[in-house]
Amino acid sequence: MPLCAPRVQPTNPNEHYKAVCRALATETCELRAFLQTVYHGETDHLRLKADVETSKLELQKLEFSDWARFWMQVVDELRRGVRLKKLDYARPSMEFQLTPYEALMQDIRNRKYNLRKVMVNGDVPPKVKKDAHALILEFIRSRPPLKKASDRRLPPARWSPTPRENLLESIRDYRKHKKLKQISPRVQNESGEIV
């Protein structure tokens, strides 16, 4: 209290103490969540980057008080403005083999080969003179035009009964086809025999 008194404005000490209590309460909640995470073994979420010498046994030997001290240090550093570093994790490169077509395309993109136009009898054939885009457009135009959606008539949708309707129908059919015999009630006579 004597240490905090000079820093507190004399007009509003209650607000200052409430703010300090709120900060301590949130830190306590965060510490509790952190300890539960550590206790339940969910350290994969924490992604701790430990030294090579640190083993799992050494981590298990740490008491909760040690974890609490570490957590308070982290919170204190963050409050002072220390930023966490991004984890430098590079995925291992996957080994794969290119298909012959992909290998040829990669060589062409890397300009290992120079493509030349094919000459037939000293002239470029007419099919080669056109570029691919023009060939595709010509093919599309040569096809019959599509009908408008409003002109197309779809056949009526097939009606299929729902599983509930199938069940009810099978119950109705069973009652029709299987007539139950009428059983007369059994009555005992005076001697105890069932008639």
Phi, psi and omega in degrees: 000314181296330179289324183280336186303317180293332183278341185275138176289135183295342183277333187226057181289329181297317180297320180297314181294324177296319180295319178296317179297319178299316180297317179294322180295316179294321177296322178295317178297317179295320178297318180296316178297319179297315181295324177295320178298315179293318182297321182277004174077022180267048181285346177294334176287332182281334180050056179290131178257093185268162176293164182295325183290334183288125181250173180295326180296320179295323177293323180289334180286341181296135179275167179297329178295324177295316179297320179296319179296317178299317182296317179297324177295318180297314180297319180295318179295320179294324179293325180282353176105011177284131180259145178285145179276149175285146181283125178272094181236119178251128179293143178294141183290138180272137179268131177209163181243133180284148173289161180304322179296314180296322178296318179295317179296323178294320178295321180293318179296324178278003178059040173282333180239146173257122179273133179244155178286143181279131179255133175239117182055041176078007180223153178282129180299151183298329180293328182279336182295329181276147177275169186297321181297317180294322178296318180295316179297321179296319179296317180296319181290333182285342180283154177295147182293151179282149177282152177292154180297327180289334180278335183281133178247127178269147176294154180299147182293140179287136179271126176234130183292152178283163178302326179295316179295322177299317180296313180297321180294320179294326177293318179295316180296322181297319180293325180291312188280333183248104178268127181278144177285144176278123180255127179283148181295142181276135183234140177266138175271186185295333182277354178096002179277148179271128182256000000 
